[in-house]
Amino acid sequence: MELPPIVLAGRAVLRKPAAPVPPEEIGTKQLKQLVSTMVAVMRKAPGVGLAAPQIGVGQQVIVLEDGEALMSRLTPEQRAERGRVPFPLQVIVNPTLKVLAPSLPAGADAAGAGRATFFEGCLSVPGYMALVERDLSVEVSGVDADGKEVRWQATGWPARILQHEVDHLRGTLYVDRMISRSFCSNEEAKVLLGQSVAEARAALGA
Ligand code: CO
C-alpha cells in the first residue's frame, strides 16, 4: 500500500475545523480504510498520534499509540516526570474532550494545578519542538470506526497526545499554544531535554 505523505504546516486543511464523520459513514469500508491508512502513516513516521487533516482529510478522526520502542531514550525519571506510559492503539471518530479536575489535598492552592509543561513536537512541523502547557487529565469520548462507543480517561503523556490531536481537528497546531521563546530545533533540543523544564526555560529566557 502506498502511503500518503504527511501534510506540513502551511497547508490550509491543517487550519480549518475538521467536519464530523456523518452517521452513515460510520462502519463503512471507506472509514476503516482511512483509519488503517492513518495508523500505517503514524507507525511509519514514527509518531504517537495522527489526525486525519495531517493526511489531507478534513474529517474528525484521530489515532494514537505509544510503545516502549518510542520512549526507549527516556530515563525512568524522565518517563515518570512526563507520565509517559505505553498504551495500545486508540481510534477515535468524532471525539469530544473534557478536562478532568485534579484531585487536590484539602486546602491546597488550585492555581496551576492539573497542568503540565513539557516539550512537544508535531509531524506536520518537522524538525522542531517547544514547551506547551497542557491539562494533566482529560476524558475523551467518541466512537471507533465500527461505531462502538469509546470513552478513555487519560493522564500525563497520553492526555497530552490527546489534546494535541483533538487540537488538529479544530485547526490548531501546537505552535499556537507554545511558549514561543522555547521553540527550538530538534538538534538543539537534545541538550535541553537532558535538563529539567525549569533549567531549559531559564536557558532560553522562556
Ligand atoms: Co501534530
mmCIF file with all atom_site columns, C-alpha atoms and ligand atoms in Angstrom:
data_model
loop_
_atom_site.group_PDB
_atom_site.id
_atom_site.type_symbol
_atom_site.label_atom_id
_atom_site.label_alt_id
_atom_site.label_comp_id
_atom_site.label_asym_id
_atom_site.label_entity_id
_atom_site.label_seq_id
_atom_site.pdbx_PDB_ins_code
_atom_site.Cartn_x
_atom_site.Cartn_y
_atom_site.Cartn_z
_atom_site.occupancy
_atom_site.B_iso_or_equiv
_atom_site.pdbx_formal_charge
_atom_site.auth_seq_id
_atom_site.auth_comp_id
_atom_site.auth_asym_id
_atom_site.auth_atom_id
_atom_site.pdbx_PDB_model_num
ATOM   1   C  CA . MET A 1 1   ? 0.000   0.000  0.000  1.00 0.00 ? 1   MET A CA 1
ATOM   2   C  CA . GLU A 1 2   ? 1.408   3.361  -0.957 1.00 0.00 ? 2   GLU A CA 1
ATOM   3   C  CA . LEU A 1 3   ? 1.023   5.752  1.936  1.00 0.00 ? 3   LEU A CA 1
ATOM   4   C  CA . PRO A 1 4   ? 0.014   9.393  1.538  1.00 0.00 ? 4   PRO A CA 1
ATOM   5   C  CA . PRO A 1 5   ? 2.543   11.991 2.701  1.00 0.00 ? 5   PRO A CA 1
ATOM   6   C  CA . ILE A 1 6   ? 2.040   13.909 5.936  1.00 0.00 ? 6   ILE A CA 1
ATOM   7   C  CA . VAL A 1 7   ? 0.986   17.441 5.053  1.00 0.00 ? 7   VAL A CA 1
ATOM   8   C  CA . LEU A 1 8   ? 3.022   20.236 6.564  1.00 0.00 ? 8   LEU A CA 1
ATOM   9   C  CA . ALA A 1 9   ? 2.211   23.492 8.334  1.00 0.00 ? 9   ALA A CA 1
ATOM   10  C  CA . GLY A 1 10  ? 1.098   25.945 5.685  1.00 0.00 ? 10  GLY A CA 1
ATOM   11  C  CA . ARG A 1 11  ? -1.493  23.619 4.124  1.00 0.00 ? 11  ARG A CA 1
ATOM   12  C  CA . ALA A 1 12  ? -4.988  25.069 4.588  1.00 0.00 ? 12  ALA A CA 1
ATOM   13  C  CA . VAL A 1 13  ? -6.508  21.727 5.685  1.00 0.00 ? 13  VAL A CA 1
ATOM   14  C  CA . LEU A 1 14  ? -4.452  21.940 8.899  1.00 0.00 ? 14  LEU A CA 1
ATOM   15  C  CA . ARG A 1 15  ? -6.039  25.303 9.710  1.00 0.00 ? 15  ARG A CA 1
ATOM   16  C  CA . LYS A 1 16  ? -9.721  24.506 9.154  1.00 0.00 ? 16  LYS A CA 1
ATOM   17  C  CA . PRO A 1 17  ? -12.038 22.834 11.659 1.00 0.00 ? 17  PRO A CA 1
ATOM   18  C  CA . ALA A 1 18  ? -12.494 19.222 10.556 1.00 0.00 ? 18  ALA A CA 1
ATOM   19  C  CA . ALA A 1 19  ? -16.027 18.023 9.763  1.00 0.00 ? 19  ALA A CA 1
ATOM   20  C  CA . PRO A 1 20  ? -17.702 15.354 11.900 1.00 0.00 ? 20  PRO A CA 1
ATOM   21  C  CA . VAL A 1 21  ? -17.891 11.958 10.191 1.00 0.00 ? 21  VAL A CA 1
ATOM   22  C  CA . PRO A 1 22  ? -21.602 11.636 9.278  1.00 0.00 ? 22  PRO A CA 1
ATOM   23  C  CA . PRO A 1 23  ? -23.509 8.714  10.893 1.00 0.00 ? 23  PRO A CA 1
ATOM   24  C  CA . GLU A 1 24  ? -23.989 6.964  7.548  1.00 0.00 ? 24  GLU A CA 1
ATOM   25  C  CA . GLU A 1 25  ? -20.217 6.751  7.065  1.00 0.00 ? 25  GLU A CA 1
ATOM   26  C  CA . ILE A 1 26  ? -19.547 5.096  10.441 1.00 0.00 ? 26  ILE A CA 1
ATOM   27  C  CA . GLY A 1 27  ? -18.709 1.422  9.961  1.00 0.00 ? 27  GLY A CA 1
ATOM   28  C  CA . THR A 1 28  ? -18.139 1.742  6.214  1.00 0.00 ? 28  THR A CA 1
ATOM   29  C  CA . LYS A 1 29  ? -15.216 0.230  4.337  1.00 0.00 ? 29  LYS A CA 1
ATOM   30  C  CA . GLN A 1 30  ? -14.192 3.753  3.387  1.00 0.00 ? 30  GLN A CA 1
ATOM   31  C  CA . LEU A 1 31  ? -13.839 4.881  7.015  1.00 0.00 ? 31  LEU A CA 1
ATOM   32  C  CA . LYS A 1 32  ? -11.985 1.698  8.000  1.00 0.00 ? 32  LYS A CA 1
ATOM   33  C  CA . GLN A 1 33  ? -9.633  2.271  5.062  1.00 0.00 ? 33  GLN A CA 1
ATOM   34  C  CA . LEU A 1 34  ? -8.957  5.838  6.231  1.00 0.00 ? 34  LEU A CA 1
ATOM   35  C  CA . VAL A 1 35  ? -8.191  4.578  9.750  1.00 0.00 ? 35  VAL A CA 1
ATOM   36  C  CA . SER A 1 36  ? -5.833  1.837  8.580  1.00 0.00 ? 36  SER A CA 1
ATOM   37  C  CA . THR A 1 37  ? -4.008  4.324  6.335  1.00 0.00 ? 37  THR A CA 1
ATOM   38  C  CA . MET A 1 38  ? -3.655  6.749  9.274  1.00 0.00 ? 38  MET A CA 1
ATOM   39  C  CA . VAL A 1 39  ? -2.314  4.003  11.553 1.00 0.00 ? 39  VAL A CA 1
ATOM   40  C  CA . ALA A 1 40  ? 0.236   2.968  8.918  1.00 0.00 ? 40  ALA A CA 1
ATOM   41  C  CA . VAL A 1 41  ? 1.352   6.595  8.381  1.00 0.00 ? 41  VAL A CA 1
ATOM   42  C  CA . MET A 1 42  ? 1.671   7.167  12.158 1.00 0.00 ? 42  MET A CA 1
ATOM   43  C  CA . ARG A 1 43  ? 3.726   3.999  12.675 1.00 0.00 ? 43  ARG A CA 1
ATOM   44  C  CA . LYS A 1 44  ? 5.974   4.679  9.711  1.00 0.00 ? 44  LYS A CA 1
ATOM   45  C  CA . ALA A 1 45  ? 6.761   8.271  10.783 1.00 0.00 ? 45  ALA A CA 1
ATOM   46  C  CA . PRO A 1 46  ? 7.084   7.120  13.622 1.00 0.00 ? 46  PRO A CA 1
ATOM   47  C  CA . GLY A 1 47  ? 4.753   9.152  15.817 1.00 0.00 ? 47  GLY A CA 1
ATOM   48  C  CA . VAL A 1 48  ? 2.452   8.684  18.801 1.00 0.00 ? 48  VAL A CA 1
ATOM   49  C  CA . GLY A 1 49  ? -0.623  10.253 17.228 1.00 0.00 ? 49  GLY A CA 1
ATOM   50  C  CA . LEU A 1 50  ? -2.094  11.405 13.934 1.00 0.00 ? 50  LEU A CA 1
ATOM   51  C  CA . ALA A 1 51  ? -5.179  13.377 12.946 1.00 0.00 ? 51  ALA A CA 1
ATOM   52  C  CA . ALA A 1 52  ? -6.921  12.935 9.575  1.00 0.00 ? 52  ALA A CA 1
ATOM   53  C  CA . PRO A 1 53  ? -6.169  16.522 8.425  1.00 0.00 ? 53  PRO A CA 1
ATOM   54  C  CA . GLN A 1 54  ? -2.483  15.567 8.589  1.00 0.00 ? 54  GLN A CA 1
ATOM   55  C  CA . ILE A 1 55  ? -3.013  13.344 5.547  1.00 0.00 ? 55  ILE A CA 1
ATOM   56  C  CA . GLY A 1 56  ? -5.180  15.978 3.917  1.00 0.00 ? 56  GLY A CA 1
ATOM   57  C  CA . VAL A 1 57  ? -8.569  14.624 5.056  1.00 0.00 ? 57  VAL A CA 1
ATOM   58  C  CA . GLY A 1 58  ? -10.709 17.226 6.841  1.00 0.00 ? 58  GLY A CA 1
ATOM   59  C  CA . GLN A 1 59  ? -12.660 14.757 8.988  1.00 0.00 ? 59  GLN A CA 1
ATOM   60  C  CA . GLN A 1 60  ? -12.771 14.219 12.745 1.00 0.00 ? 60  GLN A CA 1
ATOM   61  C  CA . VAL A 1 61  ? -10.682 11.066 13.076 1.00 0.00 ? 61  VAL A CA 1
ATOM   62  C  CA . ILE A 1 62  ? -7.631  10.598 15.307 1.00 0.00 ? 62  ILE A CA 1
ATOM   63  C  CA . VAL A 1 63  ? -5.382  7.630  16.027 1.00 0.00 ? 63  VAL A CA 1
ATOM   64  C  CA . LEU A 1 64  ? -2.938  7.333  18.939 1.00 0.00 ? 64  LEU A CA 1
ATOM   65  C  CA . GLU A 1 65  ? -0.496  4.699  20.137 1.00 0.00 ? 65  GLU A CA 1
ATOM   66  C  CA . ASP A 1 66  ? 2.614   4.762  22.310 1.00 0.00 ? 66  ASP A CA 1
ATOM   67  C  CA . GLY A 1 67  ? 5.012   1.918  22.955 1.00 0.00 ? 67  GLY A CA 1
ATOM   68  C  CA . GLU A 1 68  ? 8.298   1.045  24.635 1.00 0.00 ? 68  GLU A CA 1
ATOM   69  C  CA . ALA A 1 69  ? 10.327  1.493  21.435 1.00 0.00 ? 69  ALA A CA 1
ATOM   70  C  CA . LEU A 1 70  ? 9.282   5.143  21.094 1.00 0.00 ? 70  LEU A CA 1
ATOM   71  C  CA . MET A 1 71  ? 10.249  6.036  24.660 1.00 0.00 ? 71  MET A CA 1
ATOM   72  C  CA . SER A 1 72  ? 13.445  3.981  24.872 1.00 0.00 ? 72  SER A CA 1
ATOM   73  C  CA . ARG A 1 73  ? 15.654  7.071  25.011 1.00 0.00 ? 73  ARG A CA 1
ATOM   74  C  CA . LEU A 1 74  ? 13.975  8.454  28.117 1.00 0.00 ? 74  LEU A CA 1
ATOM   75  C  CA . THR A 1 75  ? 15.353  7.629  31.541 1.00 0.00 ? 75  THR A CA 1
ATOM   76  C  CA . PRO A 1 76  ? 12.963  6.130  34.124 1.00 0.00 ? 76  PRO A CA 1
ATOM   77  C  CA . GLU A 1 77  ? 12.966  9.556  35.858 1.00 0.00 ? 77  GLU A CA 1
ATOM   78  C  CA . GLN A 1 78  ? 12.037  11.349 32.618 1.00 0.00 ? 78  GLN A CA 1
ATOM   79  C  CA . ARG A 1 79  ? 9.237   8.864  31.954 1.00 0.00 ? 79  ARG A CA 1
ATOM   80  C  CA . ALA A 1 80  ? 7.864   9.336  35.465 1.00 0.00 ? 80  ALA A CA 1
ATOM   81  C  CA . GLU A 1 81  ? 8.132   13.140 35.254 1.00 0.00 ? 81  GLU A CA 1
ATOM   82  C  CA . ARG A 1 82  ? 6.165   13.183 31.973 1.00 0.00 ? 82  ARG A CA 1
ATOM   83  C  CA . GLY A 1 83  ? 3.698   10.493 32.974 1.00 0.00 ? 83  GLY A CA 1
ATOM   84  C  CA . ARG A 1 84  ? 4.704   8.682  29.809 1.00 0.00 ? 84  ARG A CA 1
ATOM   85  C  CA . VAL A 1 85  ? 3.296   5.161  29.733 1.00 0.00 ? 85  VAL A CA 1
ATOM   86  C  CA . PRO A 1 86  ? 2.706   2.778  26.834 1.00 0.00 ? 86  PRO A CA 1
ATOM   87  C  CA . PHE A 1 87  ? -0.881  2.395  25.638 1.00 0.00 ? 87  PHE A CA 1
ATOM   88  C  CA . PRO A 1 88  ? -2.417  0.313  22.854 1.00 0.00 ? 88  PRO A CA 1
ATOM   89  C  CA . LEU A 1 89  ? -3.812  1.723  19.619 1.00 0.00 ? 89  LEU A CA 1
ATOM   90  C  CA . GLN A 1 90  ? -6.773  4.064  20.107 1.00 0.00 ? 90  GLN A CA 1
ATOM   91  C  CA . VAL A 1 91  ? -9.007  5.057  17.207 1.00 0.00 ? 91  VAL A CA 1
ATOM   92  C  CA . ILE A 1 92  ? -11.461 7.852  17.925 1.00 0.00 ? 92  ILE A CA 1
ATOM   93  C  CA . VAL A 1 93  ? -14.021 9.208  15.480 1.00 0.00 ? 93  VAL A CA 1
ATOM   94  C  CA . ASN A 1 94  ? -15.826 12.477 16.329 1.00 0.00 ? 94  ASN A CA 1
ATOM   95  C  CA . PRO A 1 95  ? -14.026 12.890 19.664 1.00 0.00 ? 95  PRO A CA 1
ATOM   96  C  CA . THR A 1 96  ? -15.120 15.302 22.367 1.00 0.00 ? 96  THR A CA 1
ATOM   97  C  CA . LEU A 1 97  ? -12.706 16.216 25.098 1.00 0.00 ? 97  LEU A CA 1
ATOM   98  C  CA . LYS A 1 98  ? -13.436 17.075 28.704 1.00 0.00 ? 98  LYS A CA 1
ATOM   99  C  CA . VAL A 1 99  ? -10.877 18.315 31.220 1.00 0.00 ? 99  VAL A CA 1
ATOM   100 C  CA . LEU A 1 100 ? -10.882 16.323 34.453 1.00 0.00 ? 100 LEU A CA 1
ATOM   101 C  CA . ALA A 1 101 ? -10.392 18.327 37.617 1.00 0.00 ? 101 ALA A CA 1
ATOM   102 C  CA . PRO A 1 102 ? -7.208  17.468 39.513 1.00 0.00 ? 102 PRO A CA 1
ATOM   103 C  CA . SER A 1 103 ? -7.656  15.772 42.866 1.00 0.00 ? 103 SER A CA 1
ATOM   104 C  CA . LEU A 1 104 ? -6.152  18.191 45.371 1.00 0.00 ? 104 LEU A CA 1
ATOM   105 C  CA . PRO A 1 105 ? -5.467  17.763 49.053 1.00 0.00 ? 105 PRO A CA 1
ATOM   106 C  CA . ALA A 1 106 ? -7.842  19.865 51.185 1.00 0.00 ? 106 ALA A CA 1
ATOM   107 C  CA . GLY A 1 107 ? -6.715  23.482 51.378 1.00 0.00 ? 107 GLY A CA 1
ATOM   108 C  CA . ALA A 1 108 ? -4.196  23.134 48.529 1.00 0.00 ? 108 ALA A CA 1
ATOM   109 C  CA . ASP A 1 109 ? -3.679  26.069 46.171 1.00 0.00 ? 109 ASP A CA 1
ATOM   110 C  CA . ALA A 1 110 ? -5.504  25.214 42.951 1.00 0.00 ? 110 ALA A CA 1
ATOM   111 C  CA . ALA A 1 111 ? -3.616  27.749 40.800 1.00 0.00 ? 111 ALA A CA 1
ATOM   112 C  CA . GLY A 1 112 ? -1.656  25.899 38.117 1.00 0.00 ? 112 GLY A CA 1
ATOM   113 C  CA . ALA A 1 113 ? -2.745  22.527 39.474 1.00 0.00 ? 113 ALA A CA 1
ATOM   114 C  CA . GLY A 1 114 ? -3.700  19.946 36.907 1.00 0.00 ? 114 GLY A CA 1
ATOM   115 C  CA . ARG A 1 115 ? -1.475  21.463 34.217 1.00 0.00 ? 115 ARG A CA 1
ATOM   116 C  CA . ALA A 1 116 ? 1.937   20.338 32.995 1.00 0.00 ? 116 ALA A CA 1
ATOM   117 C  CA . THR A 1 117 ? 4.543   21.930 30.726 1.00 0.00 ? 117 THR A CA 1
ATOM   118 C  CA . PHE A 1 118 ? 6.867   19.870 28.505 1.00 0.00 ? 118 PHE A CA 1
ATOM   119 C  CA . PHE A 1 119 ? 8.458   19.929 25.089 1.00 0.00 ? 119 PHE A CA 1
ATOM   120 C  CA . GLU A 1 120 ? 6.295   18.534 22.314 1.00 0.00 ? 120 GLU A CA 1
ATOM   121 C  CA . GLY A 1 121 ? 6.564   18.326 18.561 1.00 0.00 ? 121 GLY A CA 1
ATOM   122 C  CA . CYS A 1 122 ? 4.335   17.617 15.565 1.00 0.00 ? 122 CYS A CA 1
ATOM   123 C  CA . LEU A 1 123 ? 4.800   15.531 12.426 1.00 0.00 ? 123 LEU A CA 1
ATOM   124 C  CA . SER A 1 124 ? 3.387   18.472 10.440 1.00 0.00 ? 124 SER A CA 1
ATOM   125 C  CA . VAL A 1 125 ? 6.050   20.828 11.869 1.00 0.00 ? 125 VAL A CA 1
ATOM   126 C  CA . PRO A 1 126 ? 9.074   18.552 11.463 1.00 0.00 ? 126 PRO A CA 1
ATOM   127 C  CA . GLY A 1 127 ? 12.457  19.349 12.965 1.00 0.00 ? 127 GLY A CA 1
ATOM   128 C  CA . TYR A 1 128 ? 11.268  21.494 15.848 1.00 0.00 ? 128 TYR A CA 1
ATOM   129 C  CA . MET A 1 129 ? 9.735   21.344 19.294 1.00 0.00 ? 129 MET A CA 1
ATOM   130 C  CA . ALA A 1 130 ? 8.598   23.720 22.009 1.00 0.00 ? 130 ALA A CA 1
ATOM   131 C  CA . LEU A 1 131 ? 7.240   23.826 25.526 1.00 0.00 ? 131 LEU A CA 1
ATOM   132 C  CA . VAL A 1 132 ? 3.454   23.582 25.693 1.00 0.00 ? 132 VAL A CA 1
ATOM   133 C  CA . GLU A 1 133 ? 1.286   23.715 28.799 1.00 0.00 ? 133 GLU A CA 1
ATOM   134 C  CA . ARG A 1 134 ? -1.496  21.111 28.764 1.00 0.00 ? 134 ARG A CA 1
ATOM   135 C  CA . ASP A 1 135 ? -4.120  19.750 31.101 1.00 0.00 ? 135 ASP A CA 1
ATOM   136 C  CA . LEU A 1 136 ? -2.866  16.774 33.057 1.00 0.00 ? 136 LEU A CA 1
ATOM   137 C  CA . SER A 1 137 ? -6.051  14.686 32.915 1.00 0.00 ? 137 SER A CA 1
ATOM   138 C  CA . VAL A 1 138 ? -8.723  14.568 30.254 1.00 0.00 ? 138 VAL A CA 1
ATOM   139 C  CA . GLU A 1 139 ? -11.563 12.314 29.194 1.00 0.00 ? 139 GLU A CA 1
ATOM   140 C  CA . VAL A 1 140 ? -12.275 11.699 25.550 1.00 0.00 ? 140 VAL A CA 1
ATOM   141 C  CA . SER A 1 141 ? -15.437 10.190 24.159 1.00 0.00 ? 141 SER A CA 1
ATOM   142 C  CA . GLY A 1 142 ? -16.452 9.270  20.646 1.00 0.00 ? 142 GLY A CA 1
ATOM   143 C  CA . VAL A 1 143 ? -16.814 6.111  18.586 1.00 0.00 ? 143 VAL A CA 1
ATOM   144 C  CA . ASP A 1 144 ? -14.408 3.793  16.811 1.00 0.00 ? 144 ASP A CA 1
ATOM   145 C  CA . ALA A 1 145 ? -14.536 3.007  13.085 1.00 0.00 ? 145 ALA A CA 1
ATOM   146 C  CA . ASP A 1 146 ? -17.264 0.392  13.723 1.00 0.00 ? 146 ASP A CA 1
ATOM   147 C  CA . GLY A 1 147 ? -19.396 2.836  15.683 1.00 0.00 ? 147 GLY A CA 1
ATOM   148 C  CA . LYS A 1 148 ? -18.630 1.262  19.035 1.00 0.00 ? 148 LYS A CA 1
ATOM   149 C  CA . GLU A 1 149 ? -18.585 3.793  21.855 1.00 0.00 ? 149 GLU A CA 1
ATOM   150 C  CA . VAL A 1 150 ? -15.142 4.868  23.058 1.00 0.00 ? 150 VAL A CA 1
ATOM   151 C  CA . ARG A 1 151 ? -14.524 6.549  26.405 1.00 0.00 ? 151 ARG A CA 1
ATOM   152 C  CA . TRP A 1 152 ? -10.999 6.981  27.708 1.00 0.00 ? 152 TRP A CA 1
ATOM   153 C  CA . GLN A 1 153 ? -9.673  8.817  30.757 1.00 0.00 ? 153 GLN A CA 1
ATOM   154 C  CA . ALA A 1 154 ? -6.057  9.719  30.176 1.00 0.00 ? 154 ALA A CA 1
ATOM   155 C  CA . THR A 1 155 ? -3.453  11.312 32.419 1.00 0.00 ? 155 THR A CA 1
ATOM   156 C  CA . GLY A 1 156 ? 0.066   12.543 31.768 1.00 0.00 ? 156 GLY A CA 1
ATOM   157 C  CA . TRP A 1 157 ? 1.599   11.945 28.331 1.00 0.00 ? 157 TRP A CA 1
ATOM   158 C  CA . PRO A 1 158 ? -1.403  10.141 26.812 1.00 0.00 ? 158 PRO A CA 1
ATOM   159 C  CA . ALA A 1 159 ? -3.537  13.146 27.881 1.00 0.00 ? 159 ALA A CA 1
ATOM   160 C  CA . ARG A 1 160 ? -1.027  15.472 26.180 1.00 0.00 ? 160 ARG A CA 1
ATOM   161 C  CA . ILE A 1 161 ? -1.180  13.488 22.937 1.00 0.00 ? 161 ILE A CA 1
ATOM   162 C  CA . LEU A 1 162 ? -4.987  13.503 23.039 1.00 0.00 ? 162 LEU A CA 1
ATOM   163 C  CA . GLN A 1 163 ? -5.141  17.274 23.468 1.00 0.00 ? 163 GLN A CA 1
ATOM   164 C  CA . HIS A 1 164 ? -2.619  17.720 20.642 1.00 0.00 ? 164 HIS A CA 1
ATOM   165 C  CA . GLU A 1 165 ? -4.611  15.504 18.234 1.00 0.00 ? 165 GLU A CA 1
ATOM   166 C  CA . VAL A 1 166 ? -8.009  16.983 19.127 1.00 0.00 ? 166 VAL A CA 1
ATOM   167 C  CA . ASP A 1 167 ? -6.447  20.424 18.560 1.00 0.00 ? 167 ASP A CA 1
ATOM   168 C  CA . HIS A 1 168 ? -5.636  19.303 14.994 1.00 0.00 ? 168 HIS A CA 1
ATOM   169 C  CA . LEU A 1 169 ? -9.377  18.737 14.429 1.00 0.00 ? 169 LEU A CA 1
ATOM   170 C  CA . ARG A 1 170 ? -10.001 22.368 15.415 1.00 0.00 ? 170 ARG A CA 1
ATOM   171 C  CA . GLY A 1 171 ? -7.369  23.699 13.035 1.00 0.00 ? 171 GLY A CA 1
ATOM   172 C  CA . THR A 1 172 ? -4.978  24.382 15.905 1.00 0.00 ? 172 THR A CA 1
ATOM   173 C  CA . LEU A 1 173 ? -1.270  23.497 15.924 1.00 0.00 ? 173 LEU A CA 1
ATOM   174 C  CA . TYR A 1 174 ? 0.948   23.340 18.992 1.00 0.00 ? 174 TYR A CA 1
ATOM   175 C  CA . VAL A 1 175 ? 2.741   26.465 17.769 1.00 0.00 ? 175 VAL A CA 1
ATOM   176 C  CA . ASP A 1 176 ? -0.465  28.373 18.594 1.00 0.00 ? 176 ASP A CA 1
ATOM   177 C  CA . ARG A 1 177 ? -0.147  27.276 22.229 1.00 0.00 ? 177 ARG A CA 1
ATOM   178 C  CA . MET A 1 178 ? 3.595   27.062 22.739 1.00 0.00 ? 178 MET A CA 1
ATOM   179 C  CA . ILE A 1 179 ? 5.763   29.211 24.969 1.00 0.00 ? 179 ILE A CA 1
ATOM   180 C  CA . SER A 1 180 ? 7.241   30.876 21.907 1.00 0.00 ? 180 SER A CA 1
ATOM   181 C  CA . ARG A 1 181 ? 10.719  31.517 23.331 1.00 0.00 ? 181 ARG A CA 1
ATOM   182 C  CA . SER A 1 182 ? 11.111  27.773 23.904 1.00 0.00 ? 182 SER A CA 1
ATOM   183 C  CA . PHE A 1 183 ? 10.724  26.969 20.173 1.00 0.00 ? 183 PHE A CA 1
ATOM   184 C  CA . CYS A 1 184 ? 13.872  25.043 19.225 1.00 0.00 ? 184 CYS A CA 1
ATOM   185 C  CA . SER A 1 185 ? 15.294  22.716 16.606 1.00 0.00 ? 185 SER A CA 1
ATOM   186 C  CA . ASN A 1 186 ? 15.408  19.020 17.475 1.00 0.00 ? 186 ASN A CA 1
ATOM   187 C  CA . GLU A 1 187 ? 19.219  19.230 17.230 1.00 0.00 ? 187 GLU A CA 1
ATOM   188 C  CA . GLU A 1 188 ? 19.456  21.859 19.969 1.00 0.00 ? 188 GLU A CA 1
ATOM   189 C  CA . ALA A 1 189 ? 16.710  20.168 21.968 1.00 0.00 ? 189 ALA A CA 1
ATOM   190 C  CA . LYS A 1 190 ? 18.998  17.208 22.666 1.00 0.00 ? 190 LYS A CA 1
ATOM   191 C  CA . VAL A 1 191 ? 20.740  19.299 25.334 1.00 0.00 ? 191 VAL A CA 1
ATOM   192 C  CA . LEU A 1 192 ? 17.535  20.885 26.655 1.00 0.00 ? 192 LEU A CA 1
ATOM   193 C  CA . LEU A 1 193 ? 15.772  17.538 27.019 1.00 0.00 ? 193 LEU A CA 1
ATOM   194 C  CA . GLY A 1 194 ? 18.535  16.370 29.339 1.00 0.00 ? 194 GLY A CA 1
ATOM   195 C  CA . GLN A 1 195 ? 17.710  19.236 31.687 1.00 0.00 ? 195 GLN A CA 1
ATOM   196 C  CA . SER A 1 196 ? 14.727  19.908 33.876 1.00 0.00 ? 196 SER A CA 1
ATOM   197 C  CA . VAL A 1 197 ? 11.992  22.024 32.329 1.00 0.00 ? 197 VAL A CA 1
ATOM   198 C  CA . ALA A 1 198 ? 12.910  24.821 34.763 1.00 0.00 ? 198 ALA A CA 1
ATOM   199 C  CA . GLU A 1 199 ? 16.555  24.734 33.600 1.00 0.00 ? 199 GLU A CA 1
ATOM   200 C  CA . ALA A 1 200 ? 15.549  24.699 29.949 1.00 0.00 ? 200 ALA A CA 1
ATOM   201 C  CA . ARG A 1 201 ? 13.230  27.669 30.496 1.00 0.00 ? 201 ARG A CA 1
ATOM   202 C  CA . ALA A 1 202 ? 15.968  29.590 32.290 1.00 0.00 ? 202 ALA A CA 1
ATOM   203 C  CA . ALA A 1 203 ? 18.461  28.857 29.498 1.00 0.00 ? 203 ALA A CA 1
ATOM   204 C  CA . LEU A 1 204 ? 16.079  30.192 26.858 1.00 0.00 ? 204 LEU A CA 1
ATOM   205 C  CA . GLY A 1 205 ? 14.538  33.018 28.862 1.00 0.00 ? 205 GLY A CA 1
ATOM   206 C  CA . ALA A 1 206 ? 11.207  31.303 28.320 1.00 0.00 ? 206 ALA A CA 1
HETATM 207 CO CO . CO  B 2 .   ? 0.609   17.183 15.389 1.00 0.00 ? 1   CO  B CO 1
#
